[in-house]
Coordinates of C-alpha atoms in Angstrom, one line a residue:
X1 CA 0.0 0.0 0.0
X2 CA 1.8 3.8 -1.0
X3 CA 0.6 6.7 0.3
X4 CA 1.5 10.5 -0.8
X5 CA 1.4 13.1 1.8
X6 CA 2.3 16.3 0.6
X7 CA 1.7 19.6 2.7
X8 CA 4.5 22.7 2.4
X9 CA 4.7 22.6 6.0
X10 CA 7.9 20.6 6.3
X11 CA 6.8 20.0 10.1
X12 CA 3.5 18.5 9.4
X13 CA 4.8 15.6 6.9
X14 CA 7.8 14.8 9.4
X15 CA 5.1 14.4 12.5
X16 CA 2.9 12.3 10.0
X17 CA 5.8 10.0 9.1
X18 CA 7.1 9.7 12.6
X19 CA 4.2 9.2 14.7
X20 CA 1.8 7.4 12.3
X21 CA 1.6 3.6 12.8
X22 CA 1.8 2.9 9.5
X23 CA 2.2 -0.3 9.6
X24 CA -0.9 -1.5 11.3
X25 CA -2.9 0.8 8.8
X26 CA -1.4 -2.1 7.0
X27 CA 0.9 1.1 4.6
X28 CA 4.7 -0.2 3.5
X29 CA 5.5 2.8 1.1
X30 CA 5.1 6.5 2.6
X31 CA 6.0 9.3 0.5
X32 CA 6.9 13.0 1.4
X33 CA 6.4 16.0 -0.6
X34 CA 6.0 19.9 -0.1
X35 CA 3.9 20.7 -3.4
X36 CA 1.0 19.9 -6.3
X37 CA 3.4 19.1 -8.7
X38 CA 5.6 17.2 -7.3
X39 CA 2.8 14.6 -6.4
X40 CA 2.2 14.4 -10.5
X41 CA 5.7 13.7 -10.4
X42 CA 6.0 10.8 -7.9
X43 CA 2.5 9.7 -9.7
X44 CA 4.5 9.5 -13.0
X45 CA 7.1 7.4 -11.1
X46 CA 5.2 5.1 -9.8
X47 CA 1.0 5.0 -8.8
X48 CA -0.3 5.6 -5.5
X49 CA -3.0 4.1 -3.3
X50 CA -4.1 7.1 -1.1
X51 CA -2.9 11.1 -1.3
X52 CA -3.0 12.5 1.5
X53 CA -2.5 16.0 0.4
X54 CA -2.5 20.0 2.1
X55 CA -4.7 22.6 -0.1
X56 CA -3.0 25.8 -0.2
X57 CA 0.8 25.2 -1.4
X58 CA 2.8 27.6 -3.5
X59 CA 3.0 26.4 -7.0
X60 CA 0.4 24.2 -7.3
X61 CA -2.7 23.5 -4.8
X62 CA -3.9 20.7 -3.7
X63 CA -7.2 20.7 -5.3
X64 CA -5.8 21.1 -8.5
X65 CA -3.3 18.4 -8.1
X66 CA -5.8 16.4 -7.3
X67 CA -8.0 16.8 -9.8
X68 CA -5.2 16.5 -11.9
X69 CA -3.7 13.1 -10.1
X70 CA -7.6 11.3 -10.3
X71 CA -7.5 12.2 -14.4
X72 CA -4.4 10.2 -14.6
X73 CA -5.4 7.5 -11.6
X74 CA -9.0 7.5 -11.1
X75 CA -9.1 5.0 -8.7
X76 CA -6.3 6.7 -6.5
X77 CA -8.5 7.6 -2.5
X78 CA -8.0 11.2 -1.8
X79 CA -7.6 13.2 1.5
X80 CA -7.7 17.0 2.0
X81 CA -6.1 18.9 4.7
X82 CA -6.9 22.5 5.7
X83 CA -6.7 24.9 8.1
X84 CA -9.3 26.9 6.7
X85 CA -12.6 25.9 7.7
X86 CA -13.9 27.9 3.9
X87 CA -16.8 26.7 2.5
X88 CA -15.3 26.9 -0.5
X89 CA -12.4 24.0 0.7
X90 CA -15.3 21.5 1.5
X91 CA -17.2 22.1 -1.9
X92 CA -13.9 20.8 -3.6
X93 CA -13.9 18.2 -1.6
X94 CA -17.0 17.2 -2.3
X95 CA -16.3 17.6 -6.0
X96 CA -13.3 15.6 -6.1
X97 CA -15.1 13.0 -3.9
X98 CA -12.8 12.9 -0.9
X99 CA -12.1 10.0 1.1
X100 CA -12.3 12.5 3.9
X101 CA -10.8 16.0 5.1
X102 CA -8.6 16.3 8.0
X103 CA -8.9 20.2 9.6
X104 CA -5.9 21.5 10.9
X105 CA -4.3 21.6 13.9
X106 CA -5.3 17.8 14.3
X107 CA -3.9 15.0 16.4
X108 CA -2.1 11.6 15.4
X109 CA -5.2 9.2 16.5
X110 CA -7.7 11.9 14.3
X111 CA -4.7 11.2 11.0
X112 CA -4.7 7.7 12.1
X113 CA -8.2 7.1 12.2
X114 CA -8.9 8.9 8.6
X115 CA -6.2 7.4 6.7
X116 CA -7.3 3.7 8.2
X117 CA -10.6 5.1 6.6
X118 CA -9.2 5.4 3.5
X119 CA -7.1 2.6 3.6
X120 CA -10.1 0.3 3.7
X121 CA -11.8 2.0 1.0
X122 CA -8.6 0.7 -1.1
X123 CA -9.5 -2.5 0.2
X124 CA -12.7 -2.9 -1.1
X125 CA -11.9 -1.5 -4.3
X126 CA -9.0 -4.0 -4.6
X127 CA -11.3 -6.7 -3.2
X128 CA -14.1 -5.5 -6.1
X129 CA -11.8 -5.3 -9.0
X130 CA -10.0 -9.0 -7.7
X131 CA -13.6 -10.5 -8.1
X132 CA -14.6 -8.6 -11.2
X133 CA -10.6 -9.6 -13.2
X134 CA -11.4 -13.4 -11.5
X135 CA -15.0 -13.8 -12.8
X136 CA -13.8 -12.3 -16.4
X137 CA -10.4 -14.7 -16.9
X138 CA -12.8 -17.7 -15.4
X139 CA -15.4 -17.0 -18.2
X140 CA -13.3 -15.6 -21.0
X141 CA -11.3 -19.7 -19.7
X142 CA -14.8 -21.0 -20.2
X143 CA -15.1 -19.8 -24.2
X144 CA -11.5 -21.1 -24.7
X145 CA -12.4 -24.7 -23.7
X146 CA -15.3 -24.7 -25.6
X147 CA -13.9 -23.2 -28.7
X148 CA -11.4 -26.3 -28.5
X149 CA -13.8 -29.0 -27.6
X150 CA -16.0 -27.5 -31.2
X151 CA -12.2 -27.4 -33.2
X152 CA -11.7 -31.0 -32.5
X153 CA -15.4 -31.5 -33.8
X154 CA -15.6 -31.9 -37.8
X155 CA -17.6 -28.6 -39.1
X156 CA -19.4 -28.6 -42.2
X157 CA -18.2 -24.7 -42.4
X158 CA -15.7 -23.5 -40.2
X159 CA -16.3 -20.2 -41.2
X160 CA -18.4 -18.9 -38.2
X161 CA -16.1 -20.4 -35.7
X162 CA -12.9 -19.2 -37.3
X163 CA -13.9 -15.6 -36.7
X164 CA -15.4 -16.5 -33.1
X165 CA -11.8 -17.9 -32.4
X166 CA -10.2 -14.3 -33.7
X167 CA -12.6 -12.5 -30.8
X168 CA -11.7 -15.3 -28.0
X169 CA -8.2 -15.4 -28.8
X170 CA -6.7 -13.5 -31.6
X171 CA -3.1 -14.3 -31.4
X172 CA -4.1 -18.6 -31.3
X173 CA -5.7 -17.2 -35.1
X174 CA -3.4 -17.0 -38.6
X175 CA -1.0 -19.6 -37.4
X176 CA -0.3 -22.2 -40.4
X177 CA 0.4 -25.5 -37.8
X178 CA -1.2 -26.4 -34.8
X179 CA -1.3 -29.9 -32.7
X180 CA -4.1 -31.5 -30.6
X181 CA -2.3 -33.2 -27.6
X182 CA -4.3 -35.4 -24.8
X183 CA -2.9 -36.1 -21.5
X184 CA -4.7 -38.7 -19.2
X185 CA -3.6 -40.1 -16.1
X186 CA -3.4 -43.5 -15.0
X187 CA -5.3 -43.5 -12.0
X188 CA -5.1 -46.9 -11.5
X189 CA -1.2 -46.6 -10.5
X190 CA -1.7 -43.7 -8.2
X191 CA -5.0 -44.9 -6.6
X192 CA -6.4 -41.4 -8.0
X193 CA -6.0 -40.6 -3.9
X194 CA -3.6 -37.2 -4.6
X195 CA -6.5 -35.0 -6.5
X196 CA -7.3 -34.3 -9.7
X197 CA -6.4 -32.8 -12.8
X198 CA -7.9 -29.3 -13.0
X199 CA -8.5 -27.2 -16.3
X200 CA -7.3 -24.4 -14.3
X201 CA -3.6 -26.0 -13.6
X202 CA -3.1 -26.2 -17.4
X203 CA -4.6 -23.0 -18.2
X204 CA -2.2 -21.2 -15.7
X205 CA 0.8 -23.3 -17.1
X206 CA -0.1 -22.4 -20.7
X207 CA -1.0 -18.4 -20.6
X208 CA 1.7 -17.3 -19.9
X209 CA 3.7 -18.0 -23.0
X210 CA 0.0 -17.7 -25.5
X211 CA -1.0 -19.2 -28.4
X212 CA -2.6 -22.4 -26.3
X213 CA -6.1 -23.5 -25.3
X214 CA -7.3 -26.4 -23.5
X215 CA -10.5 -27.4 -22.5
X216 CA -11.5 -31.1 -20.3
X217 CA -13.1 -33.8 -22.4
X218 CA -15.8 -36.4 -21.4
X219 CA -13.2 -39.0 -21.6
X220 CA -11.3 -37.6 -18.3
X221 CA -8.6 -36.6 -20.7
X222 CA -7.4 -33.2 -20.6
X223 CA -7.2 -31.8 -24.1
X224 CA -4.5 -29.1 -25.6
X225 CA -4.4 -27.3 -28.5
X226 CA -0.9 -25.5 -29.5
X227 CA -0.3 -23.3 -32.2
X228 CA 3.2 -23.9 -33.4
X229 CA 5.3 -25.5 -35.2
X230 CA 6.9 -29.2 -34.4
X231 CA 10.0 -27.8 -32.8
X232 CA 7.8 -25.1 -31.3
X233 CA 5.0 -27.3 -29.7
X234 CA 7.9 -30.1 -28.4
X235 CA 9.6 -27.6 -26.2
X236 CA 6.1 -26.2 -25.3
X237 CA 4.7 -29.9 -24.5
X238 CA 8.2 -31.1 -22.4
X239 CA 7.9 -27.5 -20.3
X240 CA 4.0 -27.9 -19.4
X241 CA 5.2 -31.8 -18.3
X242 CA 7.8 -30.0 -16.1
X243 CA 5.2 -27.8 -14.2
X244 CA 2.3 -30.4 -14.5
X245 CA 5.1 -33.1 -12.7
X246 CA 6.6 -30.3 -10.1
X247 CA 2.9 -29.3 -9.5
X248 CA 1.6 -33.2 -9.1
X249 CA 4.5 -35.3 -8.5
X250 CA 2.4 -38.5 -7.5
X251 CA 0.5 -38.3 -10.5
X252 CA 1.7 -40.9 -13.7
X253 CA 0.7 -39.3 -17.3
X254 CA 0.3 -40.5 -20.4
X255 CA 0.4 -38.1 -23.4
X256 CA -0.5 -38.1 -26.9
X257 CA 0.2 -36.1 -29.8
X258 CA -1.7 -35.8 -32.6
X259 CA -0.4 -35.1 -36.3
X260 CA 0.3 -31.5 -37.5
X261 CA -2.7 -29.9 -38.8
X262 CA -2.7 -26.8 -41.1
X263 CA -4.3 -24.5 -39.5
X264 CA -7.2 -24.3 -36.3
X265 CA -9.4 -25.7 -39.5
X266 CA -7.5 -29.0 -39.6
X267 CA -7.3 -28.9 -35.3
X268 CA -10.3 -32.1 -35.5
X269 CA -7.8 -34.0 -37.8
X270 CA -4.8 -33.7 -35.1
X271 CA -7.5 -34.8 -32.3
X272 CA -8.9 -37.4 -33.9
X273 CA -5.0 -38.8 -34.9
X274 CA -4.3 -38.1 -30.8
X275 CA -6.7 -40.2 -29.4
X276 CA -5.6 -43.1 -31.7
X277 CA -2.3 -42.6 -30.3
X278 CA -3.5 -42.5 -26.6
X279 CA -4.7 -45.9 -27.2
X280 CA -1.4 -46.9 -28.2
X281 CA -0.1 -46.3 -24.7
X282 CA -2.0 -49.3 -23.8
X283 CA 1.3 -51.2 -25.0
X284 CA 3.9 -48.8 -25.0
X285 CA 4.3 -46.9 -21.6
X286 CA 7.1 -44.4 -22.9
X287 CA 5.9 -41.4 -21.6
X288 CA 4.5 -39.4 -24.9
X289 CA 3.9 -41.1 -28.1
X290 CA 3.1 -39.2 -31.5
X291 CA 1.1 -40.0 -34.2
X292 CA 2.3 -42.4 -37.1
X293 CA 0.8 -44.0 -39.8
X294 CA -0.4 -47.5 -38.6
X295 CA -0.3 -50.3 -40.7
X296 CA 0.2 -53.2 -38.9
X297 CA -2.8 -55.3 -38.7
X298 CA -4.4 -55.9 -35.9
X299 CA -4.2 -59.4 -34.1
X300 CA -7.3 -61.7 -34.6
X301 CA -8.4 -62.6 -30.8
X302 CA -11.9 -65.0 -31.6
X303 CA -13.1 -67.8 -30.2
X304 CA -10.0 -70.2 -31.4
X305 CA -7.2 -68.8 -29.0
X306 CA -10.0 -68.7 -25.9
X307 CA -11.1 -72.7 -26.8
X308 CA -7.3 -73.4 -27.1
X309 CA -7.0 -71.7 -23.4
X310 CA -9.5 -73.6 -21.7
X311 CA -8.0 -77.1 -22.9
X312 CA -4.6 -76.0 -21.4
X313 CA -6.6 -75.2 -18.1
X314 CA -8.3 -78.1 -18.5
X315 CA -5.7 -80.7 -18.8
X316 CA -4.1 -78.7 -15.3
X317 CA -1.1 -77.5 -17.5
X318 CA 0.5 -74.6 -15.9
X319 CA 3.4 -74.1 -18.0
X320 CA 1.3 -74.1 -21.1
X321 CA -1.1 -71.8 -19.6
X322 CA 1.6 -69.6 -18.5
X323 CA 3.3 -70.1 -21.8
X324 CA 0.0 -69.0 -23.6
X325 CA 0.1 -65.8 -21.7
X326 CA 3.6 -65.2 -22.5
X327 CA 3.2 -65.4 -26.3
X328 CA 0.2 -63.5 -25.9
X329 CA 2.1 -60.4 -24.4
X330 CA 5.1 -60.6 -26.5
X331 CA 2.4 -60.6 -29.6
X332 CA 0.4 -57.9 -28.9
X333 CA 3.0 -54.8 -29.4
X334 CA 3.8 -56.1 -32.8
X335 CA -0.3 -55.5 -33.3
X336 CA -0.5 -52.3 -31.5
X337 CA -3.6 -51.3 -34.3
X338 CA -5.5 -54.2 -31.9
X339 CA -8.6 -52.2 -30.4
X340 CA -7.7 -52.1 -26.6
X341 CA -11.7 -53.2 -26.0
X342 CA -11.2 -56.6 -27.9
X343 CA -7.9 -57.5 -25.8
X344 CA -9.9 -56.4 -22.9
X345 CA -12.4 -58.8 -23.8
X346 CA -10.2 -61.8 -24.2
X347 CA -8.3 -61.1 -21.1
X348 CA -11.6 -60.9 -19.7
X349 CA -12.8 -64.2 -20.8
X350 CA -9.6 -66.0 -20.0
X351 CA -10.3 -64.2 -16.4
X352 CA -13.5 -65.7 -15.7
X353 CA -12.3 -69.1 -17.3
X354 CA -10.0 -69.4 -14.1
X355 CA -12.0 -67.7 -11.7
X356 CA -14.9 -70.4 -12.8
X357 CA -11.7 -73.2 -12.3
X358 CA -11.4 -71.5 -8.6
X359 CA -14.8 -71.7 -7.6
X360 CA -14.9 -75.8 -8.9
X361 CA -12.5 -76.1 -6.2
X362 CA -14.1 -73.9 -3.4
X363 CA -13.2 -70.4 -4.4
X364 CA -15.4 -68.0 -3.2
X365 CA -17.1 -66.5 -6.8
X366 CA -16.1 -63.1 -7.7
X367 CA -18.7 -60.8 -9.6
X368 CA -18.8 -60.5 -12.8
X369 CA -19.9 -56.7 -13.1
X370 CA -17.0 -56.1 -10.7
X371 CA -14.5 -58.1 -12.4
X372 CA -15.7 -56.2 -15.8
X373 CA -15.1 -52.9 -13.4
X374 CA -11.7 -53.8 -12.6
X375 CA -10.8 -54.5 -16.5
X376 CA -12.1 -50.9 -17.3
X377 CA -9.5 -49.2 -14.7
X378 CA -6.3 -51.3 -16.3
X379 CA -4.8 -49.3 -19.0
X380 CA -2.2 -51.3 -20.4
X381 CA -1.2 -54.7 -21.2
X382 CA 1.3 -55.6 -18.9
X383 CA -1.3 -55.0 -16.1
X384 CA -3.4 -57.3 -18.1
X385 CA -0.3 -59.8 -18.1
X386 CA 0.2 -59.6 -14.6
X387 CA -3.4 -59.6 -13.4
X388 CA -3.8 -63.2 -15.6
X389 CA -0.8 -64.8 -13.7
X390 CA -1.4 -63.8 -10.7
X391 CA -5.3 -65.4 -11.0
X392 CA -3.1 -68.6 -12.8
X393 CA -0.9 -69.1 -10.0
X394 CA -3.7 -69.1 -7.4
X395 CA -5.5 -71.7 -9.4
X396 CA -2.8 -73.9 -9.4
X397 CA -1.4 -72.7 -6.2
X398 CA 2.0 -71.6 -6.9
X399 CA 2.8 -68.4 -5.4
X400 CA 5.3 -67.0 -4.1
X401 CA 6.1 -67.0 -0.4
X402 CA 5.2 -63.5 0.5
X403 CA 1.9 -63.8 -2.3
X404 CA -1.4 -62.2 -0.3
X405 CA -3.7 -64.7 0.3
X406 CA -6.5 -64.4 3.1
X407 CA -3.2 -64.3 5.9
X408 CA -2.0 -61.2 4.2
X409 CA -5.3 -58.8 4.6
X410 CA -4.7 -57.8 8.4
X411 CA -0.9 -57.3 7.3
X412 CA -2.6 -55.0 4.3
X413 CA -4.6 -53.2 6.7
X414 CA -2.2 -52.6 9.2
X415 CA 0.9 -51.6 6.3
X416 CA -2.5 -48.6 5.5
X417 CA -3.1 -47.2 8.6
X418 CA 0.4 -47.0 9.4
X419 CA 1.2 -45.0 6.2
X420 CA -1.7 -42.6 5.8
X421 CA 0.4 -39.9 5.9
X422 CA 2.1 -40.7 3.4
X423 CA 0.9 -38.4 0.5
X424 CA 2.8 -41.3 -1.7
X425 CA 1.0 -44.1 -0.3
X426 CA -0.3 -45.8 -4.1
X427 CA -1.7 -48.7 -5.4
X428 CA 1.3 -49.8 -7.1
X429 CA 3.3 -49.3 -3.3
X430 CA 1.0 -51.8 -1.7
X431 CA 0.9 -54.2 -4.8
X432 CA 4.9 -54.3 -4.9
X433 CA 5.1 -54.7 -1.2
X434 CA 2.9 -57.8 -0.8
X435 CA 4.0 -59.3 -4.7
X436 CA 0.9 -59.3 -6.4
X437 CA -0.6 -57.3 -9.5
X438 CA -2.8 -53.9 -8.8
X439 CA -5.7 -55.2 -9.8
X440 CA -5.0 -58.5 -8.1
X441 CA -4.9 -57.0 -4.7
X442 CA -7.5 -54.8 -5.9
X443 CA -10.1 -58.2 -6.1
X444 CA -8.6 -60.3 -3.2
X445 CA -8.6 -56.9 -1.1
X446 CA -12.5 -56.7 -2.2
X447 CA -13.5 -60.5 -1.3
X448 CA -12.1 -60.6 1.7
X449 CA -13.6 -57.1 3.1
X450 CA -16.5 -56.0 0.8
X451 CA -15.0 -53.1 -0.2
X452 CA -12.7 -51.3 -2.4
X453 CA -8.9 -50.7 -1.8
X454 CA -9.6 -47.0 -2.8
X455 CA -12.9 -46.8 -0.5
X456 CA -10.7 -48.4 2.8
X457 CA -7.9 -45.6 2.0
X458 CA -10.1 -42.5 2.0
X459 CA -12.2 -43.7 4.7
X460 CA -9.0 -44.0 7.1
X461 CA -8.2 -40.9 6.1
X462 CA -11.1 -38.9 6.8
X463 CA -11.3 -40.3 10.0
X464 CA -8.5 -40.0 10.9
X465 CA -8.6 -36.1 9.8
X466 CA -12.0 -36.0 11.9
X467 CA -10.1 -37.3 15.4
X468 CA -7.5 -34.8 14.5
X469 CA -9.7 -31.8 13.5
X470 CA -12.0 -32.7 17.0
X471 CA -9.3 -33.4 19.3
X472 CA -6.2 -31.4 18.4
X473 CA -5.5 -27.4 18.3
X474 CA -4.1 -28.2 14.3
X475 CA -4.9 -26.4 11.5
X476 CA -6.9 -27.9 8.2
X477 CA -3.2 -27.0 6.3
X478 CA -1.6 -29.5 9.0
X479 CA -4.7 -31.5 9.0
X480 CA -4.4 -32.6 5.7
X481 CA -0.6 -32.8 5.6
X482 CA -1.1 -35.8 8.4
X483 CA -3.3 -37.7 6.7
X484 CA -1.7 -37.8 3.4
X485 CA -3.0 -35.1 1.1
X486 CA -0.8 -32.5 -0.6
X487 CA -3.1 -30.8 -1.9
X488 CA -5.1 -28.8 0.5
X489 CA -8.2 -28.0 -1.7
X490 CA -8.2 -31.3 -2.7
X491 CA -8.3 -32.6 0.7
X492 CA -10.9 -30.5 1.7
X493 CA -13.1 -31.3 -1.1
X494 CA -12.8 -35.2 -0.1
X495 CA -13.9 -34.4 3.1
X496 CA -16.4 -32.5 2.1
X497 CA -18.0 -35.0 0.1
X498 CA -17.5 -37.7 3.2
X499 CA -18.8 -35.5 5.7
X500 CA -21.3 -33.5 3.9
X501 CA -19.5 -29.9 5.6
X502 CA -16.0 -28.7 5.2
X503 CA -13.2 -29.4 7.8
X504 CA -12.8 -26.1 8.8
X505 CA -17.2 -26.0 10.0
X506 CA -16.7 -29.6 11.5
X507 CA -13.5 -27.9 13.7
X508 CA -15.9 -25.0 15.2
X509 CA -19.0 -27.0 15.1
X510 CA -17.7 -30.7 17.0
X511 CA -18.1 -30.5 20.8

């Protein structure tokens, strides 16, 4: 907060700098001056919050420099000082529409308690314009992503949007190469416990440097558009990683870029060719992947290879099922044009052929809409691989040592509640801990307690963040840092939506 005071007095500026508390009026930058134009000076220099500011100096008056000062900085909170009690004086001041008008002589609590005055009006202007420049950059965010979710759309005419995108973002127009990039994360690594990916992370990454939009798709894949060329939109795409990873460093990301399209016109072609080549992470987990030309056909999965299966399980061959699998993996990449849903499928059949074998021998039965769940949260083939081996080796009951079987679940439970802090407590931790796939642990861990890995870990956690919010003097901040969560919003939206009121109401509100 600056303040001017400026009063030819020499005396009455030094007692106003000296015995003022500024700095509980919450002021870090006081100027001194003795005349009218030397505030327009200082103005020039550098803009002012509040001028506090004598009327009758020798060059220039006060009245004048203020009118002058507001011309140049309208918002700028004026005080007049007098020790004329004229008429005149306090019809200027009503002009110029004073903050307020301090009669001379005056004491230090009567300057204190008008320039606090004053101060707060800056507040509220501040406060006013903050909500004003917040609701415009949220909406003007809001025709950005939609511009770019109607680009990636085929247009009969492209016409009418072409100019809409030269009003929403003119300097994005006239560029001869753009790419459509999608990043997803694979929450099935991370447990999707550490938040979520936000619009707003990518739009603050990507305005800074321009000619970028981005917009959330129905998929859960965040979409961005970049106009430049190849050279251009790699060092763009490897710096918004950096911030994305520095920002979210539990979160795993796979991205895909489209081909290079000709122009915002073209921008569907590049999105289509992207989520082709999201798919292909599904067998190739390098971090991002870019478009080719695909002709490798894609491997025929029919009824044959699932009949051949079953006979292997049949005759109680566990190197030839195992064998099966193994070509099956190493066969796959070379057929990366496969659609992911038909090798979904055939895992999936081979699944419920063992899991029928289990229950001929006792098994409890697992269900098939949740099996069919947990295939539609694996997003790539070697958690496929490993998912199938692990269900083979409890079939024929040959795991390893440290395997989780029903023994393991207290361990399971006991490894979680002792790690809920942890903000890198994951799925993939736990699964590498105790030797078993992801999705593996994800079954057994629902069999034996009827309910989800996911479910236990947030319910812990809120809990736990309940006992601590009702029976400790910590903060939410230090609340949420305890049980686990990084990000603070985030935390407080999960509890929100387990509680049904936010941490800091259930603080004031618990007995």
């Amino acid at each position: 907060m600056r303040i001017i005071i400026a009063d030819d007095e020499r005396h009455v500026c030094q007692r106003l700098l000296r015995k003022v508390d500024w700095e509980s009026l919450g002021v870090d930058d006081v100027v001194v001056c003795d005349d009218g134009d030397v505030i327009l000076e200082l103005l020039a220099e550098k803009p002012a919050d509040v001028l506090l500011t004598d009327i009758k100096m020798a060059r220039m008056d006060g009245i004048t420099a203020a009118r002058e000062a507001l011309r140049r900085q309208p918002r700028l909170i004026v005080v007049l000082m007098s020790a004329y009690d004229d008429k005149e004086y306090l019809k200027s001041a009503l002009d110029l529409q004073a903050a307020g008008y301090l009669e001379k002589p005056f004491t230090i609590a009567q300057a204190e308690e008008i320039v606090k005055r004053a101060v707060e009006h800056v507040r509220r202007i501040q406060t006013a314009n903050t909500a004003v420049a917040f609701a415009k950059k949220q909406q003007l965010r809001k025709q950005k992503s939609d511009l770019a979710r109607r680009l990636c759309r085929f247009q009969n005419d492209f016409g009418e949007l072409l100019l809409e995108a030269e009003d929403i973002c003119p300097e994005f127009t006239g560029k001869k190469s753009c790419f459509a990039v999608l990043f997803r994360r694979r929450e099935d690594e991370d447990g999707g416990w550490q938040g979520e990916i936000r619009e707003d992370d990518f739009f603050d990454f990507l305005e800074e440097k321009g000619n970028a939009l981005c917009a959330e798709m129905k998929n859960g894949s965040m979409l961005v558009l970049l106009a430049e060329e190849k050279a251009g939109a790699d060092r763009r795409l490897k710096d918004l990683y950096r911030k994305l990873e520095a920002a979210h460093p539990t979160f795993q990301w796979m991205i895909a870029v489209g081909s290079q399209a000709l122009g915002l016109s073209e921008a569907w072609r590049s999105y289509q060719d992207a989520v082709v080549t999201l798919e292909r992470h599904f067998y190739d987990r390098t971090l991002i992947l870019y478009f080719e030309e695909n002709h490798r056909e894609p491997l025929e999965l029919g009824p044959e290879k699932e009949e051949s299966f079953r006979i292997l399980l049949k005759s109680g061959n566990q190197r030839e099922c195992m064998r099966y699998l193994e070509h099956l993996r190493e066969e796959l990449p070379a057929h990366d044009s496969t659609l992911v849903r038909s090798v979904k499928n055939h895992y999936f059949q081979l699944a419920q052929m063992i899991l029928r074998s289990l229950e001929e021998n006792g098994q409890r039965p697992v269900s098939e809409y949740y099996l069919w769940e947990l295939f539609g949260q694996m997003n790539s083939l070697e958690q496929l691989d490993a998912f199938l081996k692990d269900l083979l080796r409890k079939r024929f009951q040959d795991r390893q040592e440290d395997g989780a079987d029903q023994n393991q679940i207290p361990a399971i439970l006991e490894y979680i509640d002792a790690n809920l802090q942890d903000p890198n407590l994951s799925l993939n931790e736990i699964s590498r801990k105790y030797y078993v796939s992801v999705t593996y642990l994800c079954m057994h861990f629902k069999e034996e307690t009827g309910t989800t890995l996911k479910a236990y870990v947030i319910e812990r956690r809120m809990k736990r963040a309940a006992e601590l919010l009702k029976h400790t003097d910590m903060k939410v901040a230090e609340v949420a840092c305890a049980v686990g969560f990084a990000d603070q919003g985030y935390f407080t939206k999960s509890f929100g939506k387990y509680f049904g009121i936010s941490p800091s109401r259930y603080k004031e509100e618990t007995p």
